[in-house]
Coordinates of C-alpha atoms in Angstrom, one line a residue:
M146 CA 19.7 14.9 52.2
K147 CA 22.0 17.0 49.3
T148 CA 21.8 14.5 46.7
L149 CA 18.4 13.6 46.5
P150 CA 17.9 16.7 44.3
K151 CA 20.5 15.6 41.7
L152 CA 18.6 12.1 42.0
L153 CA 15.6 13.5 41.2
I154 CA 17.7 15.4 38.6
L155 CA 19.2 11.5 37.0
V156 CA 16.2 10.4 36.6
L157 CA 14.0 12.8 35.1
L158 CA 15.9 13.2 32.7
L159 CA 17.1 9.7 32.0
S160 CA 13.2 10.0 31.7
F161 CA 13.4 12.1 29.4
F162 CA 15.5 11.2 26.9
G163 CA 14.4 7.3 26.6
C164 CA 10.6 9.5 26.1
N165 CA 13.1 11.3 22.8
K166 CA 14.2 7.4 21.2
D167 CA 10.3 6.3 21.7
N168 CA 9.1 9.4 20.0
D169 CA 11.9 9.5 17.6
N170 CA 11.1 4.5 16.8
R171 CA 7.4 5.1 16.2
P172 CA 5.2 3.4 14.1
L173 CA 5.1 6.4 10.4
K174 CA 1.7 6.3 9.4
G175 CA 1.2 4.7 6.8
T176 CA 0.8 1.2 6.0
W177 CA 4.0 -0.9 4.4
Q178 CA 4.5 -4.3 2.5
Y179 CA 7.8 -6.2 2.0
F180 CA 9.2 -8.4 0.0
S181 CA 11.6 -11.1 -0.4
S182 CA 13.2 -14.3 -1.2
K183 CA 10.2 -15.6 1.4
N184 CA 7.7 -14.4 -0.9
G185 CA 9.0 -14.5 -4.5
L186 CA 11.8 -12.4 -5.1
I187 CA 14.4 -13.8 -7.1
N188 CA 17.8 -12.7 -4.1
N189 CA 17.6 -10.0 -0.8
N190 CA 20.1 -8.3 -1.7
V191 CA 18.9 -6.0 -4.0
R192 CA 20.2 -2.8 -6.5
C193 CA 17.5 -1.9 -8.4
I194 CA 14.0 -0.5 -9.1
S195 CA 12.5 0.7 -13.1
I196 CA 9.0 0.6 -11.9
S197 CA 6.4 2.0 -15.8
G198 CA 3.0 2.0 -15.6
G199 CA 2.1 -1.1 -13.3
D200 CA 5.0 -3.6 -13.7
T201 CA 8.0 -3.1 -11.3
W202 CA 11.5 -4.9 -12.6
I203 CA 13.9 -5.3 -9.7
G204 CA 17.5 -5.9 -9.8
T205 CA 19.2 -7.9 -7.8
E206 CA 22.1 -9.3 -6.3
F207 CA 21.8 -12.2 -7.7
G208 CA 19.5 -12.2 -10.9
L209 CA 16.5 -9.4 -12.5
S210 CA 12.6 -10.0 -10.5
F211 CA 10.0 -8.8 -12.6
Y212 CA 6.7 -8.0 -10.1
D213 CA 2.8 -7.6 -11.8
G214 CA 1.2 -6.7 -8.8
S215 CA 0.2 -10.3 -8.2
K216 CA 3.1 -12.1 -8.3
F217 CA 7.3 -12.6 -9.7
T218 CA 8.9 -13.4 -12.5
N219 CA 12.9 -14.3 -12.6
Y220 CA 15.7 -14.6 -14.8
N221 CA 18.9 -14.9 -14.7
T222 CA 21.8 -16.8 -16.7
P223 CA 19.9 -19.5 -17.9
Q224 CA 17.3 -17.2 -19.2
G225 CA 19.3 -15.6 -21.1
L226 CA 20.7 -12.1 -18.3
I227 CA 24.5 -11.9 -19.3
H228 CA 25.2 -12.0 -15.8
H229 CA 23.8 -12.6 -12.5
Q230 CA 24.9 -9.5 -10.9
V231 CA 22.2 -6.7 -12.0
N232 CA 23.3 -2.6 -11.2
S233 CA 21.4 -0.7 -13.4
L234 CA 18.0 -0.6 -15.2
V235 CA 15.8 2.1 -17.8
R236 CA 13.3 1.5 -19.8
K237 CA 12.4 2.0 -23.3
E238 CA 8.7 3.8 -24.2
N239 CA 7.6 0.5 -26.8
G240 CA 8.7 -1.3 -22.8
N241 CA 12.6 -2.9 -24.1
L242 CA 14.3 -3.2 -20.5
W243 CA 18.3 -2.7 -20.7
V244 CA 20.0 -4.0 -17.6
G245 CA 23.7 -3.5 -16.9
T246 CA 25.8 -5.8 -15.3
P247 CA 29.4 -5.9 -14.7
Y248 CA 29.9 -8.0 -17.6
G249 CA 27.8 -5.8 -19.9
L250 CA 24.2 -5.2 -21.0
S251 CA 21.3 -7.9 -22.2
M252 CA 18.4 -6.2 -22.9
F253 CA 15.0 -7.9 -21.9
A254 CA 12.4 -7.9 -25.0
A255 CA 9.5 -9.7 -26.9
N256 CA 10.6 -11.9 -23.8
Q257 CA 14.0 -12.8 -24.7
F258 CA 17.1 -11.8 -23.7
F259 CA 20.0 -10.3 -25.6
N260 CA 23.2 -8.7 -25.0
F261 CA 25.7 -6.9 -25.6
D262 CA 29.9 -6.6 -24.3
E263 CA 33.0 -4.8 -25.6
A264 CA 33.3 -6.9 -28.8
D265 CA 29.7 -5.7 -29.9
G266 CA 31.1 -1.9 -28.8
L267 CA 30.4 -1.1 -25.6
G268 CA 33.4 1.0 -24.4
Y269 CA 33.9 -1.6 -21.1
D270 CA 32.1 -3.8 -20.1
Y271 CA 30.9 -2.9 -16.2
V272 CA 28.0 -1.2 -16.6
H273 CA 27.0 0.5 -13.4
G274 CA 24.5 3.2 -14.4
L275 CA 21.7 3.5 -17.3
S276 CA 20.1 6.6 -19.0
L277 CA 17.5 7.8 -22.2
D278 CA 17.9 10.3 -23.4
Q279 CA 15.1 12.7 -25.1
Q280 CA 15.7 10.4 -28.8
Q281 CA 15.4 7.2 -26.7
N282 CA 18.8 6.5 -27.3
L283 CA 21.1 5.2 -24.5
W284 CA 23.6 6.2 -22.2
V285 CA 25.6 4.4 -19.9
A286 CA 28.0 5.3 -17.1
T287 CA 31.3 2.2 -17.1
G288 CA 34.3 1.8 -15.4
K289 CA 36.0 3.1 -18.3
G290 CA 33.7 6.0 -19.5
V291 CA 30.6 6.6 -21.3
S292 CA 28.9 4.6 -23.9
F293 CA 26.6 5.6 -26.2
Y294 CA 24.1 3.0 -27.6
D295 CA 21.5 5.0 -30.5
G296 CA 20.1 1.7 -31.6
T297 CA 22.5 1.2 -34.3
D298 CA 26.0 3.1 -34.0
W299 CA 28.0 2.7 -30.3
V300 CA 30.1 6.0 -29.7
V301 CA 32.8 5.5 -27.1
Y302 CA 33.6 8.7 -24.2
Q303 CA 36.8 8.8 -22.8
K304 CA 39.1 11.5 -20.7
D305 CA 42.1 10.5 -22.1
Q306 CA 40.7 10.7 -25.3
G307 CA 41.1 14.6 -25.7
N308 CA 37.4 14.8 -24.5
S309 CA 36.0 16.6 -20.8
L310 CA 34.8 13.9 -19.3
V311 CA 36.4 14.7 -15.9
Y312 CA 36.7 11.2 -14.5
N313 CA 36.6 7.6 -16.1
I314 CA 34.9 6.0 -13.6
V315 CA 31.4 7.4 -14.3
R316 CA 28.9 5.9 -11.2
D317 CA 26.2 7.2 -12.8
V318 CA 24.4 8.7 -15.8
V319 CA 20.7 10.7 -16.2
V320 CA 19.2 13.1 -19.0
D321 CA 17.9 16.2 -18.1
D322 CA 13.9 18.2 -19.6
E323 CA 16.6 19.7 -21.5
N324 CA 18.8 17.5 -23.0
Y325 CA 21.6 17.8 -20.6
K326 CA 23.6 14.1 -20.1
W327 CA 24.7 14.5 -16.8
F328 CA 28.0 12.0 -15.9
G329 CA 28.3 11.1 -12.1
T330 CA 32.4 9.8 -11.3
E331 CA 34.2 9.0 -8.9
F332 CA 36.0 12.4 -9.4
G333 CA 33.1 15.2 -9.9
I334 CA 30.7 15.8 -12.5
S335 CA 30.6 16.0 -16.2
R336 CA 28.0 17.7 -18.3
F337 CA 27.3 17.5 -22.0
R338 CA 25.1 17.8 -24.5
D339 CA 26.2 19.3 -28.3
E340 CA 29.6 18.6 -28.6
S341 CA 29.5 20.2 -24.8
W342 CA 31.5 19.6 -21.9
Q343 CA 30.9 21.5 -17.8
T344 CA 32.6 19.9 -15.2
Y345 CA 31.7 20.5 -11.3
L346 CA 34.4 20.1 -8.5
A347 CA 33.1 20.2 -4.7
E348 CA 35.1 21.8 -2.4
L349 CA 35.5 18.7 -0.5
A350 CA 36.7 15.3 -2.3
L351 CA 34.6 12.8 -0.6
A352 CA 31.6 14.7 -2.0
D353 CA 32.7 14.2 -5.2
F354 CA 32.5 10.6 -5.8
V355 CA 29.1 10.2 -7.1
L356 CA 26.8 7.2 -6.2
D357 CA 23.5 8.3 -7.6
L358 CA 22.1 10.8 -9.3
F359 CA 18.8 11.9 -9.7
V360 CA 16.8 14.5 -11.7
D361 CA 13.5 16.0 -9.5
A362 CA 10.6 17.4 -11.0
Q363 CA 12.1 21.2 -11.9
N364 CA 15.4 19.4 -13.6
N365 CA 17.2 20.1 -10.1
I366 CA 19.6 17.6 -10.0
W367 CA 20.2 16.0 -6.9
V368 CA 23.8 14.3 -6.3
G369 CA 23.9 11.7 -3.8
T370 CA 27.8 11.4 -2.5
L371 CA 30.2 10.3 0.0
A372 CA 29.6 13.9 1.8
G373 CA 26.2 14.2 1.6
V374 CA 23.5 14.7 -1.5
S375 CA 24.4 18.7 -3.4
M376 CA 21.1 19.7 -5.2
I377 CA 22.4 21.8 -8.2
K378 CA 19.5 24.5 -9.3
G379 CA 20.7 25.8 -12.6
D380 CA 23.8 27.8 -11.4
Q381 CA 23.8 27.2 -7.6
I382 CA 24.7 24.6 -5.4
I383 CA 23.2 23.2 -2.1
D384 CA 24.7 21.0 -0.1
F385 CA 22.8 19.0 2.0
S386 CA 24.7 16.4 5.1
M387 CA 23.4 15.2 8.8
A388 CA 24.9 19.4 10.3
D389 CA 21.4 19.2 8.1
G390 CA 19.1 16.6 9.3
L391 CA 20.1 14.7 6.7
I392 CA 20.2 10.6 9.2
Y393 CA 24.0 9.8 7.4
D394 CA 25.9 11.2 5.0
R395 CA 26.9 8.8 2.7
V396 CA 23.1 9.5 -0.2
D397 CA 23.4 5.7 -2.4
A398 CA 19.6 6.3 -3.8
I399 CA 17.6 9.0 -4.1
A400 CA 13.8 10.0 -5.6
Q401 CA 11.3 12.0 -6.0
D402 CA 7.8 11.6 -4.5
K403 CA 4.3 13.0 -6.2
D404 CA 3.8 15.9 -3.2
G405 CA 7.6 16.6 -4.2
V406 CA 9.1 15.3 -0.8
M407 CA 12.4 15.1 -1.9
W408 CA 13.8 11.2 -0.7
F409 CA 17.5 10.0 0.2
G410 CA 18.3 5.8 1.1
T411 CA 21.8 5.4 3.4
Q412 CA 23.7 2.6 4.5
Y413 CA 21.0 4.2 7.9
G414 CA 18.7 4.5 6.9
V415 CA 16.1 6.9 4.6
S416 CA 15.8 11.2 5.4
S417 CA 12.6 12.7 3.6
F418 CA 12.8 16.5 2.9
D419 CA 10.3 18.5 1.5
G420 CA 12.4 21.5 0.7
T421 CA 11.5 22.6 5.3
S422 CA 12.3 20.2 6.6
W423 CA 13.9 16.2 6.8
E424 CA 12.5 13.8 8.9
S425 CA 14.5 10.0 9.0
F426 CA 13.3 6.7 9.9
T427 CA 15.3 3.1 10.5
A428 CA 14.3 -0.5 10.8
D429 CA 12.6 0.7 14.1
N430 CA 10.3 2.2 12.5
G431 CA 9.4 0.4 9.4
L432 CA 12.1 -0.2 6.6
A433 CA 12.8 -4.0 6.0
E434 CA 16.7 -2.4 6.9
T435 CA 17.9 -0.2 8.0
W436 CA 21.0 0.0 4.4
V437 CA 18.1 1.1 1.3
T438 CA 20.0 0.9 -1.8
S439 CA 17.7 2.5 -3.8
I440 CA 14.6 4.2 -3.7
S441 CA 11.2 4.4 -7.0
I442 CA 8.2 5.5 -6.5
D443 CA 5.0 3.9 -8.8
E444 CA 1.7 5.4 -10.5
A445 CA 0.0 5.0 -7.7
G446 CA 2.5 6.8 -5.2
K447 CA 4.3 4.6 -3.2
I448 CA 8.0 4.4 -1.8
W449 CA 9.2 1.2 -3.6
F450 CA 12.3 0.6 -0.8
G451 CA 15.7 -1.9 -2.0
T452 CA 18.1 -2.8 0.5
K453 CA 21.1 -4.6 1.3
T454 CA 20.5 -8.0 2.2
K455 CA 16.1 -7.9 3.2
G456 CA 14.4 -7.3 -0.2
L457 CA 11.7 -4.5 -0.4
A458 CA 10.0 -2.8 1.6
V459 CA 6.8 -0.3 0.4
Y460 CA 5.3 2.7 2.4
T461 CA 2.1 3.7 0.9
K462 CA 1.7 7.3 2.2
P463 CA -1.3 8.2 4.4
A464 CA -4.3 9.3 2.7
A465 CA -3.8 13.4 3.2
Q466 CA -6.4 14.2 6.2

């Protein structure tokens, strides 16, 4: 008779945790659409997404896809792309598209590719990230510093040249509303404007290994690292990790939707943060797979998630009640 209450408690506990698990995996409200090599995408390993107007460019491990809202057009080396692995994309206001690869840059303009590498002035062929400043000049994050291109001339910035770039392996670059250039490296962050440099280093070494940078609508800088995500807000730096609600500490992708909600892509799913509360989800409740490599928001507010092996998952949030 003494074992009966213990058995009942065990059953109740199992039921309780079972219900919680089901609740965590419930489908998100809203709708999903999926794209893969089965319905037109050139390759399922998505590395980057660039959306402008109704046009969507998707960079993958094996080529570049353009989606016009109804069909895909695919490009690879036979069409003139400098290399099949597309690491980064940025589109100019005139519609020209810059493409970063491990073997240099391609610019897609007038339906053809123009290629650039070290022989043309690029500081190093392995391109990690791309961004445009307010004058539409190109900033290139590479494995050996930063390259700047104004359409005519190249300038290369490297740590060993005596300036203040904190480290030469630069993983990403963004330009904020004040035209500051932010360079995320494998050993901290450098900020640059008017030949003046500032360095940001974290207390935790893993937090210095930058994977992604993002400028939000309030001109805050979000930094995805191996140890979580940080927000640089003026002189204040706020850190977030799994202890705060992030689904996983390695943050590969960052975006902000039209409602101001931040989205973070990780190896084990996606987390959203509205400034107060966190919500996370995985392949169990909508994603094509858990490893999210890139995130972009289109003009309709749809959230595009690029994944490691299963293409794209596009999420439409439910209409406000």
